[in-house]
Amino acid sequence: MTKVVIKDVGAREFDQPVSGVDVLRSMQERPQSVLAMVVDGQLTDLSANIETGSEVSFVSSMTPAGREVLRHSTAHVMAQAVLLIYPGAKFAIGPSIEDGFYYDFDLPDGQRFSDEDMETIEAKMREIIAAKQPFIREELSYEQGLELFMDQPYKLEIIRGVRQGSVEDLAEGADVGGVSVYRNTDTFVDLCRGPHVGHTGQLGNFKLLRVAGAYWRGDEKRDQLQRIYGTAWESKAALAEHLHRLEEAEKRDHRRLGAELDMFHFPPEIGGGLPVFHPKGALVRYLMEETSRKAHLAADYQLAWTPHLAKSTLFEISGHLQWYKDGMYPPMEMEGSTYYPKPMNCPMHILIYKSQMRSYKELPLRLFEFGTVYRFERSGVLHGLARVRGLTQDDSHIFCTPSQLATELTRLLTFVLTLLRAFGLEDFEAELATRPDKSVGDDDEWEAATESLRVALEATGLPYVVAEGEGAFYAPKIDVHLRDAIGRRWQVSTLQVDLQLPQRFDMYFVDQDNSRPRPYMIHRALFGSVERFFAILIEHYAGALPTWLSPTQFAILPVRADHAAYADEVSASLAACGARVKVLEASEPLGGRIRRAKMEKVPYVLVVGDEDISARTLGVNRRGSDKPDRSVDLDSFVESVRAEVNPPEILVE
RNA sequence: GCCCGAGUAGCUCAGUGGUAGAGCAGCUCAUUCGUAAUGAGCAGGUCAGGGGUUCGAAUCCCCUCUCGGGCUCCA
């Protein structure tokens, strides 16, 4: 007899040994579109036998686990299609990923996929799906596995990896004590740990999206494979919704909006990754920077300014030439000295610290600068303002006593969140990145610094995960991520407790007892870089920046030329409370001017005509609304927008 | 840097071997208008650059550059 506990339903007894399918059939109220099951916490094929005494829950296609299964199964279908179309193709790995899946191939004779091939492959996949091929799990010994995949070098490498207990390969391929495979047909079988859907007919709401090169095992010294990315969903509607989201994301692309809104561009004559900001973009930048500077001054930071170049000596002391030479711009020789563009601001801030004897009474000493640094990024990684070669960090270095560290970090993290919120961002999470393999310093220091960061995270209540081994070589760090309006994650702020530079620069302060201990040093970028943060704001707001950040806040449109005097009067009363106003004179029809102003995403488009002059009113078009408010009283309108035209007050504790 | 894709007017794009096109934007003139495109006219091009094939190349081939999608990288 087999006893099975169905989660949230209750215990069932069966005369025979049962599989998940049997249990499901026995239920009166069956859960919908079940693709797999979880037996005692383990995600498993529905066809697997269930041991007596197990607890079972069923996984529906619209759950995260269910989608993972169907995406993974769709990847297998794609592999089968590619192998049918390209005899002799080698296939490597094909996992499910966020929103979809991919599979890596090595085509014979150096063939490459083109975009048209995607359609051919999709068509073949639909045939496979229509055939309702079963996914049959088989468990093999290593030897059988090696035999079965003798023509598939990547599979062989995975099997050998599994035999040696590689965790990475276990995830990809197989089971302890042997390997598992999933067979769809006599000719198509794939090495896989599973689980999978019961048969290919349960799939079908998918689309192949793009082809890309990808290194085998992510190692650029190894073969470059052809990767096809696809997306797959539980229903036609969910697929359509996802494709719609992709379109929406494309509309938010800051590179596209940056051009449409005349904010910035990347002149080829200047070089890749080196943007120029046009007047509107530069104004937004100015507002971002001024808001930040004021907040920093209010929070007891002191401003610093440092040059863009320094002698090699400085970067030898700091260690940048040792650790990051590849990422630095090449040197310039001048009058017998070697100069480098700076990749970071910290060494220069340290020189400010060291310019005089520092007492414990001065600490924490907080230096702040919008410091432009240059980093040589490989051409393929540049991405609009989000990844550039010349970037301005809103960079701060805080020097404090060891006993001040935890308090200072907490205060700092609070400040970071306060300023980010002032820009209308709300949804944050953090990563605590710990010591990497390639690093310097002793364990106690790393432990203490990491612990202080953890204390700060706990104190602010920011949700966080620990990223083992993801720290910088010299320091553990907190990375703050945010989710934008359509749920995408962006890394912004970073806080690092530096264990190395104070030593390298032989920094100290004079303590109460006249001893000379080393200060701790905290590196911190809050926006990350001004350029990248600019991009995030554009994408988050889809170009419709909050009023206080909008280059033009009010467009005033006199209906006829003889309404110009009143338009100027309205303009003056708005300008008097600090607003940025543009009058669009009546040289073309009203509709055209309204359209232009709306396309520019001006927050308020104000129309004034005969009726408004006699009643001292306005026609108000708010951004995002397609219906105007007519006859709004001028004075009360000005009063109502007064608060939003100027940068927000940032209250620092 | 590597793989794939794309470069035609300021922008968006049409043009597959036979005289370089359209819309928007720009300029000029006219129009004076109450809620998302007023009309007419003008101007605008080394078809990314270089080489090749051809009687003839935006179009076919090769190289280079730039941009985009990924991979790797991101102090």
XYZ file of C-alpha atoms (C1' of nucleotides) in Angstrom:
728
model
C 0.000 0.000 0.000
C 1.179 3.518 -0.823
C 0.304 6.450 1.391
C 0.657 9.933 -0.075
C 0.025 13.253 1.607
C -1.204 15.823 -0.904
C -0.264 19.253 0.325
C -3.251 21.386 1.379
C -5.588 18.498 0.525
C -4.843 15.566 2.815
C -3.666 11.977 2.928
C -4.595 9.386 0.298
C -4.004 5.679 0.233
C -3.473 3.578 -2.863
C -3.341 -0.189 -3.392
C -0.594 0.057 -5.979
C 2.632 1.984 -6.299
C 1.664 5.324 -7.817
C 3.124 8.096 -9.958
C 2.190 11.756 -9.776
C -0.159 11.246 -12.696
C -2.020 8.530 -10.762
C -2.375 10.721 -7.712
C -3.602 13.608 -9.817
C -6.213 11.382 -11.490
C -7.492 10.293 -8.093
C -8.283 13.847 -7.074
C -11.804 15.171 -7.424
C -10.751 18.799 -7.597
C -7.665 18.707 -9.729
C -5.319 21.668 -9.880
C -5.136 23.255 -13.332
C -2.449 22.716 -15.972
C -0.059 20.741 -13.817
C 3.383 20.250 -15.364
C 5.413 18.704 -12.550
C 5.313 17.980 -8.855
C 7.319 18.549 -5.731
C 7.902 15.383 -3.701
C 9.317 16.022 -0.246
C 10.723 19.312 -1.413
C 12.217 17.935 -4.628
C 10.940 19.148 -8.016
C 10.229 15.993 -10.032
C 8.587 14.663 -13.186
C 4.909 13.973 -12.843
C 5.547 10.475 -14.155
C 7.924 9.588 -11.325
C 6.846 7.015 -8.789
C 6.039 8.309 -5.345
C 7.377 6.496 -2.304
C 4.966 5.776 0.478
C 4.808 8.411 3.180
C 5.849 11.236 0.835
C 4.310 14.674 0.741
C 3.373 15.842 -2.742
C 2.373 19.177 -4.175
C 1.604 19.865 -7.810
C 3.282 22.529 -9.901
C 1.058 24.478 -12.267
C 2.309 26.038 -15.465
C 1.690 29.610 -14.319
C 3.901 29.366 -11.245
C 7.601 30.288 -11.323
C 8.595 26.616 -10.964
C 6.104 25.568 -13.617
C 7.399 28.139 -16.053
C 10.925 26.997 -15.406
C 9.950 23.454 -16.345
C 8.152 24.445 -19.508
C 10.991 26.750 -20.585
C 13.537 24.042 -20.012
C 11.423 21.576 -22.002
C 11.031 24.128 -24.792
C 14.831 24.411 -24.896
C 14.988 20.645 -25.512
C 12.473 20.968 -28.324
C 14.615 23.693 -29.873
C 17.702 21.500 -29.620
C 15.891 18.666 -31.352
C 14.759 21.032 -34.120
C 18.275 22.388 -34.644
C 19.777 18.913 -34.732
C 17.230 17.850 -37.325
C 17.837 20.884 -39.522
C 21.629 20.869 -39.120
C 22.835 17.272 -39.159
C 26.136 17.017 -37.340
C 25.454 19.982 -35.066
C 26.859 19.728 -31.558
C 24.709 20.899 -28.666
C 26.022 22.137 -25.366
C 23.718 23.434 -22.649
C 20.187 24.775 -22.661
C 18.835 26.035 -19.362
C 15.784 28.069 -18.500
C 16.543 31.664 -17.578
C 14.497 34.622 -16.404
C 11.545 34.933 -18.817
C 12.826 32.269 -21.171
C 15.556 29.890 -22.163
C 18.530 29.462 -24.435
C 20.514 26.670 -25.990
C 24.115 26.751 -27.201
C 25.132 25.011 -30.421
C 28.222 24.393 -32.457
C 27.164 24.033 -36.097
C 29.166 21.933 -38.562
C 31.472 23.633 -41.089
C 31.397 26.896 -39.201
C 27.767 27.572 -40.174
C 26.013 30.449 -38.407
C 22.407 31.055 -37.561
C 20.757 34.005 -39.238
C 17.527 35.722 -38.269
C 15.688 33.906 -41.063
C 16.829 30.590 -39.610
C 14.815 31.426 -36.502
C 11.608 30.990 -38.502
C 12.713 27.658 -39.919
C 13.635 26.419 -36.460
C 10.372 27.675 -34.976
C 8.428 25.838 -37.692
C 10.286 22.605 -36.952
C 9.639 23.102 -33.242
C 5.922 23.423 -33.911
C 6.009 20.094 -35.733
C 7.685 18.484 -32.732
C 5.101 20.033 -30.430
C 2.225 18.864 -32.635
C 3.646 15.329 -32.474
C 3.153 15.250 -28.688
C 6.456 13.481 -28.122
C 6.816 12.130 -24.591
C 9.738 13.185 -22.364
C 10.982 9.826 -21.104
C 13.517 9.829 -18.323
C 16.243 7.197 -18.369
C 19.002 6.708 -15.860
C 22.333 5.513 -17.161
C 25.738 4.652 -15.790
C 28.575 7.023 -16.646
C 29.863 4.503 -19.169
C 26.490 4.235 -20.886
C 26.277 8.000 -20.940
C 29.709 8.372 -22.507
C 28.730 5.768 -25.100
C 25.390 7.418 -25.881
C 26.901 10.864 -26.427
C 30.097 9.747 -28.114
C 29.527 12.250 -30.967
C 28.732 15.096 -28.618
C 31.931 16.517 -27.115
C 30.186 19.067 -24.879
C 27.918 16.420 -23.373
C 30.940 14.186 -22.786
C 32.683 16.997 -20.974
C 29.646 17.482 -18.746
C 29.409 13.766 -17.972
C 33.086 13.637 -17.053
C 32.521 16.695 -14.904
C 29.628 15.020 -13.128
C 31.699 11.957 -12.467
C 34.255 14.193 -10.777
C 31.497 15.739 -8.691
C 31.455 19.188 -10.291
C 28.492 21.050 -8.858
C 28.142 23.141 -11.998
C 27.817 20.014 -14.126
C 25.441 18.330 -11.711
C 23.068 21.206 -12.206
C 23.361 20.909 -15.941
C 23.375 17.312 -16.551
C 22.781 14.511 -14.342
C 22.404 12.541 -11.188
C 24.610 11.189 -8.483
C 25.991 7.767 -9.332
C 25.312 8.071 -13.022
C 23.607 10.370 -15.468
C 20.005 10.930 -16.402
C 18.785 11.617 -19.895
C 15.453 12.566 -21.402
C 14.421 10.870 -24.590
C 11.846 12.376 -26.949
C 12.304 10.099 -29.945
C 14.523 7.241 -31.025
C 16.978 9.747 -32.387
C 16.736 12.646 -29.975
C 17.901 12.254 -26.434
C 19.438 14.923 -24.235
C 21.550 14.742 -21.120
C 19.506 16.405 -18.423
C 18.644 16.347 -14.762
C 15.067 17.384 -15.475
C 12.309 17.615 -14.636
C 10.313 18.023 -17.802
C 6.722 18.251 -18.915
C 4.997 14.991 -19.811
C 4.963 15.523 -23.566
C 5.788 18.241 -26.074
C 2.094 18.952 -26.693
C 2.043 20.769 -23.359
C 4.307 23.425 -24.868
C 3.786 25.871 -27.699
C 3.532 29.433 -26.413
C 7.065 30.374 -27.284
C 9.076 32.618 -29.561
C 12.719 32.591 -30.579
C 14.109 36.034 -29.961
C 17.701 36.376 -31.029
C 20.927 34.671 -31.839
C 24.195 35.543 -30.126
C 27.686 34.252 -29.642
C 28.482 32.750 -26.270
C 31.659 31.178 -25.003
C 31.571 27.552 -23.920
C 31.512 27.612 -20.121
C 31.637 31.398 -20.272
C 35.362 31.237 -20.904
C 36.584 33.546 -23.633
C 39.580 31.310 -24.260
C 37.317 28.429 -25.268
C 35.054 27.812 -28.255
C 32.504 30.407 -29.117
C 29.140 28.744 -29.576
C 25.981 29.987 -31.267
C 23.327 30.735 -28.694
C 19.642 31.078 -29.502
C 17.517 32.893 -26.950
C 13.801 32.280 -26.707
C 10.909 32.986 -24.412
C 8.137 30.587 -23.428
C 4.952 30.953 -21.381
C 2.032 28.951 -20.127
C -0.501 30.610 -22.401
C -0.843 32.639 -25.542
C -1.958 35.581 -23.442
C 1.066 35.412 -21.141
C 3.380 35.229 -24.145
C 1.674 38.205 -25.767
C 1.933 40.134 -22.529
C 5.639 39.415 -22.284
C 6.267 40.490 -25.881
C 4.326 43.648 -25.133
C 6.539 44.288 -22.089
C 9.605 43.957 -24.311
C 8.154 46.561 -26.653
C 7.429 48.870 -23.738
C 10.971 48.449 -22.476
C 12.238 49.346 -25.920
C 10.189 52.527 -25.889
C 11.852 53.445 -22.593
C 15.347 52.918 -23.957
C 17.259 55.965 -22.761
C 19.321 56.059 -25.947
C 16.194 56.434 -28.015
C 14.544 58.895 -25.616
C 17.819 60.760 -25.215
C 17.784 61.480 -28.931
C 14.041 62.189 -29.128
C 14.155 64.586 -26.203
C 17.389 66.191 -27.425
C 19.281 65.359 -24.229
C 22.625 63.866 -25.318
C 24.410 61.913 -28.016
C 27.638 60.061 -28.715
C 29.485 61.756 -31.570
C 31.658 59.211 -33.408
C 34.241 61.987 -33.792
C 34.698 61.959 -30.012
C 34.702 58.199 -29.638
C 32.616 55.386 -28.248
C 31.388 55.683 -24.682
C 32.029 59.431 -24.526
C 28.717 61.322 -24.458
C 28.001 65.006 -24.994
C 25.046 66.476 -23.114
C 22.881 68.921 -25.038
C 21.350 71.915 -23.250
C 18.252 70.008 -22.063
C 20.240 67.027 -20.843
C 22.839 69.265 -19.258
C 20.103 71.111 -17.382
C 18.752 67.847 -15.970
C 22.284 66.866 -14.968
C 22.779 70.221 -13.305
C 19.574 69.749 -11.287
C 20.619 66.249 -10.261
C 24.053 67.416 -9.220
C 22.930 70.537 -7.382
C 20.308 68.607 -5.464
C 22.936 66.101 -4.483
C 25.529 68.734 -3.502
C 23.063 70.532 -1.264
C 22.095 67.286 0.422
C 25.725 66.391 1.015
C 26.510 69.768 2.541
C 23.473 69.435 4.791
C 24.768 66.035 5.896
C 28.167 67.383 6.960
C 30.133 66.404 3.900
C 32.836 68.737 2.625
C 33.345 69.355 -1.059
C 36.532 68.383 -2.821
C 37.818 68.913 -6.313
C 40.625 66.940 -7.937
C 42.242 66.833 -11.398
C 41.736 64.250 -14.126
C 45.371 63.189 -14.472
C 48.025 62.067 -12.084
C 51.542 60.729 -12.239
C 52.055 57.005 -12.329
C 53.507 57.263 -8.814
C 50.066 57.879 -7.353
C 48.567 54.791 -8.974
C 51.571 52.714 -8.011
C 50.980 53.596 -4.382
C 47.241 53.039 -4.660
C 47.759 49.706 -6.421
C 45.590 50.594 -9.408
C 48.476 50.029 -11.804
C 49.017 46.643 -10.292
C 45.383 45.541 -10.251
C 43.576 47.444 -12.961
C 46.105 48.514 -15.540
C 44.075 46.824 -18.290
C 41.108 48.972 -17.423
C 43.067 52.224 -17.375
C 43.724 54.528 -20.311
C 47.291 54.307 -21.539
C 49.923 56.630 -20.108
C 51.084 59.998 -21.404
C 54.697 61.057 -21.202
C 55.348 64.662 -20.259
C 58.668 66.203 -19.227
C 60.093 62.904 -18.140
C 57.069 61.897 -16.045
C 54.345 59.407 -16.854
C 50.746 60.519 -16.355
C 47.534 58.502 -16.376
C 43.899 59.586 -16.596
C 42.437 58.666 -13.224
C 40.260 55.554 -13.025
C 39.095 56.467 -9.508
C 39.047 59.490 -7.252
C 40.037 57.861 -3.997
C 43.830 58.307 -4.147
C 43.379 62.028 -4.606
C 40.963 62.337 -1.718
C 43.485 60.520 0.414
C 46.065 63.157 -0.474
C 43.637 65.795 0.793
C 43.328 63.864 4.041
C 47.087 63.612 4.289
C 47.682 67.288 3.582
C 47.680 67.925 7.302
C 47.860 66.183 10.638
C 44.398 64.791 11.441
C 42.995 64.603 14.939
C 40.354 62.135 16.100
C 38.253 65.252 16.708
C 37.985 65.795 12.936
C 36.621 62.346 12.254
C 34.493 61.286 10.550
C 35.907 63.389 7.736
C 33.613 63.173 4.747
C 34.850 64.342 1.342
C 32.523 64.606 -1.612
C 33.175 65.266 -5.270
C 31.590 64.849 -8.675
C 34.763 63.318 -10.013
C 35.087 62.402 -13.668
C 37.093 59.238 -14.210
C 38.162 57.390 -17.326
C 38.060 53.651 -17.681
C 38.957 51.708 -20.745
C 35.885 49.576 -21.405
C 36.098 47.086 -24.250
C 34.146 48.256 -27.271
C 31.566 45.479 -27.066
C 30.432 46.367 -23.546
C 29.539 50.019 -24.119
C 25.830 50.657 -23.680
C 24.487 54.182 -23.980
C 24.928 56.143 -20.770
C 24.690 52.977 -18.697
C 28.210 51.894 -19.604
C 30.616 54.603 -20.765
C 34.348 55.252 -20.846
C 34.248 58.680 -19.249
C 31.971 58.845 -16.241
C 31.307 61.168 -13.360
C 31.065 59.492 -10.003
C 29.193 61.189 -7.208
C 32.047 59.991 -5.138
C 32.558 60.229 -1.432
C 35.303 59.007 0.849
C 34.659 58.904 4.530
C 37.522 58.556 6.982
C 36.577 57.486 10.475
C 37.898 55.779 13.576
C 37.369 52.033 13.883
C 34.806 52.581 16.622
C 32.801 54.949 14.429
C 32.559 52.527 11.529
C 29.263 50.776 12.205
C 27.428 53.986 13.127
C 28.848 55.811 10.146
C 27.817 53.039 7.758
C 24.292 53.058 9.110
C 24.096 56.828 8.780
C 25.524 56.577 5.282
C 23.107 53.920 4.102
C 20.209 55.967 5.457
C 21.496 59.003 3.589
C 21.834 56.997 0.377
C 18.231 55.790 0.567
C 16.943 59.254 1.457
C 18.548 60.818 -1.587
C 17.436 58.043 -3.939
C 13.873 58.432 -2.669
C 14.023 62.145 -3.406
C 14.314 61.161 -7.071
C 11.061 59.216 -6.819
C 12.651 55.776 -6.525
C 11.124 53.529 -3.908
C 11.899 49.867 -4.401
C 15.368 48.872 -3.157
C 17.230 45.733 -2.286
C 20.853 45.205 -1.386
C 23.651 42.737 -1.833
C 26.297 42.211 0.789
C 29.369 41.166 -1.186
C 31.946 39.225 0.771
C 35.603 38.396 0.308
C 36.561 37.074 -3.136
C 39.248 34.487 -3.804
C 41.479 37.042 -5.427
C 41.933 39.550 -2.646
C 44.342 41.024 -0.152
C 44.275 41.640 3.601
C 43.856 39.491 6.665
C 40.788 37.567 7.691
C 40.015 39.432 10.915
C 39.816 42.762 9.151
C 37.608 41.362 6.432
C 35.370 39.790 9.028
C 35.038 42.996 11.051
C 34.365 45.158 8.014
C 31.809 42.736 6.616
C 30.077 42.613 9.979
C 29.817 46.425 10.127
C 28.153 46.413 6.739
C 25.732 43.774 7.934
C 24.888 45.864 11.001
C 24.108 48.844 8.771
C 21.839 46.735 6.577
C 19.984 45.382 9.580
C 19.655 48.848 11.090
C 18.056 50.356 7.986
C 15.844 47.328 7.412
C 16.848 47.171 3.764
C 16.195 43.672 2.406
C 19.458 42.064 1.315
C 21.099 38.899 0.115
C 24.681 37.828 0.686
C 26.750 37.558 -2.490
C 29.584 35.260 -1.485
C 32.933 36.173 -2.961
C 31.583 39.126 -4.934
C 33.453 41.820 -3.019
C 36.200 44.012 -4.466
C 39.727 42.695 -4.000
C 40.371 45.246 -1.283
C 37.004 45.481 0.415
C 33.640 43.974 1.200
C 30.753 46.086 -0.056
C 27.056 46.742 -0.096
C 25.549 47.201 -3.524
C 22.141 48.850 -3.580
C 19.854 47.782 -6.413
C 16.586 49.349 -7.353
C 13.582 48.159 -9.283
C 12.253 50.596 -11.825
C 8.678 51.297 -12.890
C 8.517 48.151 -15.027
C 10.307 45.908 -12.567
C 13.822 45.916 -13.968
C 16.750 45.765 -11.590
C 19.521 48.337 -11.752
C 22.581 48.518 -9.575
C 23.109 52.008 -8.267
C 24.912 52.782 -5.035
C 27.922 50.991 -3.700
C 29.438 51.243 -0.207
C 32.833 49.718 0.404
C 34.895 49.436 3.553
C 38.462 49.760 2.361
C 41.099 47.813 4.219
C 43.980 48.525 1.880
C 44.386 52.139 0.892
C 44.853 53.513 4.411
C 47.815 51.165 4.721
C 49.194 51.789 1.265
C 49.143 55.531 1.860
C 50.255 55.168 5.472
C 47.314 57.172 6.770
C 46.797 57.831 10.449
C 45.153 60.193 12.873
C 46.209 61.363 16.331
C 44.008 59.704 18.894
C 43.027 60.858 22.399
C 45.904 58.971 23.940
C 48.354 60.475 21.441
C 48.667 57.179 19.581
C 48.449 57.159 15.796
C 45.996 54.521 14.599
C 44.866 54.067 11.014
C 41.519 55.481 10.032
C 38.967 53.302 8.304
C 38.019 54.414 4.854
C 34.591 54.072 3.259
C 34.216 54.487 -0.496
C 30.795 55.364 -1.677
C 29.135 56.228 -4.961
C 25.461 57.019 -4.534
C 24.066 57.504 -8.021
C 26.833 55.180 -9.111
C 27.706 57.453 -11.949
C 25.779 60.547 -12.938
C 25.542 59.245 -16.514
C 24.173 55.866 -15.530
C 21.742 57.346 -13.015
C 20.566 59.739 -15.707
C 19.841 56.719 -17.911
C 17.962 54.993 -15.089
C 15.792 58.057 -14.459
C 14.951 58.371 -18.157
C 13.982 54.704 -18.364
C 12.128 54.641 -15.051
C 10.017 57.651 -16.009
C 9.894 56.754 -19.727
C 11.262 60.242 -20.380
C 8.457 61.973 -18.423
C 10.710 63.264 -15.631
C 9.156 64.691 -12.473
C 8.296 68.361 -12.839
C 11.306 69.545 -10.855
C 13.656 67.689 -13.242
C 11.874 68.561 -16.491
C 13.856 70.914 -18.733
C 10.691 72.809 -19.638
C 8.031 72.690 -16.934
C 5.348 74.868 -18.502
C 4.565 75.588 -22.131
C 2.236 78.561 -22.561
C 0.266 78.748 -25.785
C -1.599 81.958 -26.630
C -4.499 81.024 -28.906
C -3.985 84.135 -31.097
C -1.107 86.559 -31.404
C -3.047 89.226 -29.511
C -3.109 86.939 -26.442
C 0.678 87.203 -26.186
C 0.677 89.869 -23.498
C -1.410 87.731 -21.157
C 0.756 84.692 -21.969
C 3.788 86.709 -20.909
C 2.033 87.680 -17.700
C 1.281 84.028 -16.908
C 4.862 83.176 -17.767
C 6.142 85.851 -15.387
C 4.032 84.695 -12.472
C 5.248 81.109 -12.892
C 8.855 82.219 -13.354
C 8.522 84.181 -10.133
C 8.272 80.958 -8.168
C 11.266 79.468 -9.946
C 9.568 77.662 -12.819
C 11.074 77.077 -16.244
C 8.543 78.374 -18.763
C 8.414 78.555 -22.544
C 5.884 80.604 -24.501
C 5.051 79.117 -27.906
C 3.878 82.101 -29.896
C 0.858 81.838 -32.164
C 2.707 81.459 -35.458
C 1.168 78.088 -36.207
C -2.183 76.505 -35.323
C -2.892 75.631 -31.710
C -3.216 71.885 -32.320
C 0.272 71.668 -33.748
C 1.780 73.555 -30.849
C -0.014 71.393 -28.310
C 1.239 68.316 -30.058
C 4.835 69.549 -30.060
C 4.748 70.429 -26.371
C 3.184 67.087 -25.455
C 5.751 65.179 -27.510
C 8.444 66.988 -25.535
C 6.783 65.590 -22.405
C 6.302 69.038 -20.876
C 4.448 68.479 -17.564
C 1.980 71.365 -18.075
C 0.750 72.750 -21.378
C -1.206 75.928 -20.712
C -3.549 77.463 -23.286
C -4.713 81.066 -22.929
C -7.337 82.840 -25.058
C -10.072 85.421 -24.946
C -12.068 83.813 -22.131
C -8.954 83.427 -19.999
C -7.914 87.037 -20.343
C -11.270 88.334 -19.147
C -11.522 85.807 -16.286
C -7.766 85.564 -15.439
C -7.789 81.814 -16.010
C -5.926 79.115 -17.951
C -6.653 75.984 -19.926
C -4.460 73.367 -18.222
C -3.256 70.198 -19.945
C -1.567 67.916 -17.465
C 0.927 65.408 -18.768
C -0.625 61.974 -18.903
C -4.165 63.290 -19.203
C -5.783 63.812 -22.580
C -8.540 66.021 -21.248
C -7.786 69.668 -20.531
C -9.081 71.531 -17.473
C -10.585 74.748 -18.767
C -11.006 77.969 -16.798
C -8.519 77.199 -14.035
C -7.897 80.285 -11.914
C -4.392 81.668 -12.605
C -3.413 82.544 -9.043
C -4.604 79.298 -7.522
C -2.894 77.340 -10.320
C 0.424 79.035 -9.625
C -0.044 78.321 -5.946
C -0.854 74.662 -6.602
C 2.312 73.992 -8.602
C 4.691 76.057 -6.463
C 5.846 73.017 -4.494
C 6.692 70.825 -7.448
C 8.726 73.193 -9.585
C 11.726 73.288 -7.291
C 13.996 70.423 -6.198
C 12.641 68.524 -3.194
C 13.830 69.465 0.257
C 15.995 66.637 1.475
C 15.712 66.184 5.209
C 18.904 64.778 6.615
C 18.813 63.482 10.129
C 38.060 41.926 -27.663
C 34.796 37.710 -29.745
C 29.991 35.925 -32.474
C 25.652 37.783 -35.103
C 23.012 41.862 -37.369
C 22.592 46.891 -39.399
C 24.594 51.523 -41.748
C 20.512 55.585 -47.913
C 18.872 63.577 -46.279
C 19.225 66.145 -39.253
C 15.354 61.872 -37.855
C 12.168 57.468 -39.451
C 12.428 54.602 -43.603
C 11.362 52.943 -49.228
C 14.434 51.682 -53.159
C 17.789 43.788 -55.254
C 22.220 45.647 -61.441
C 19.961 50.826 -65.577
C 18.500 58.980 -64.184
C 18.763 58.501 -55.697
C 12.927 58.774 -53.245
C 8.923 59.775 -49.241
C 7.234 61.576 -44.503
C 8.823 64.427 -40.397
C 12.362 68.227 -38.986
C 14.813 72.968 -41.272
C 14.289 77.643 -44.251
C 10.845 81.317 -46.966
C 6.021 83.122 -47.763
C 0.981 83.019 -46.679
C -2.445 81.681 -42.600
C -4.134 84.321 -36.418
C -6.552 79.736 -35.165
C -9.668 77.154 -27.981
C -6.855 71.427 -27.234
C -2.094 65.875 -30.312
C 0.150 67.624 -37.405
C -2.579 74.942 -41.533
C -1.052 75.366 -46.636
C 2.400 76.350 -50.590
C 7.304 76.672 -52.020
C 12.688 76.030 -51.217
C 16.827 73.641 -49.678
C 18.975 69.174 -48.145
C 22.956 63.033 -50.566
C 30.737 60.891 -51.521
C 23.791 55.667 -50.552
C 29.427 54.862 -43.694
C 34.706 54.728 -46.050
C 38.106 52.111 -49.351
C 38.960 48.385 -52.999
C 37.005 44.750 -56.601
C 33.364 42.461 -60.370
C 30.454 44.774 -64.475
C 29.184 48.534 -70.422
C 26.798 50.174 -65.838
C 26.834 49.176 -58.472
C 22.954 52.110 -53.070
C 22.104 47.013 -54.999
C 27.011 41.559 -56.031
C 32.188 40.337 -53.590
C 36.443 41.713 -50.142
C 38.584 44.969 -46.355
C 37.991 48.943 -42.764
C 34.993 52.100 -39.578
C 30.608 53.093 -36.678
C 26.210 51.507 -34.311
C 22.938 47.602 -32.262
C 21.941 42.370 -29.875
C 24.647 38.922 -26.992
C 29.275 36.603 -24.607
C 33.406 37.825 -21.577
C 34.556 42.015 -18.345
C 32.798 45.933 -14.869
C 38.004 48.498 -9.320
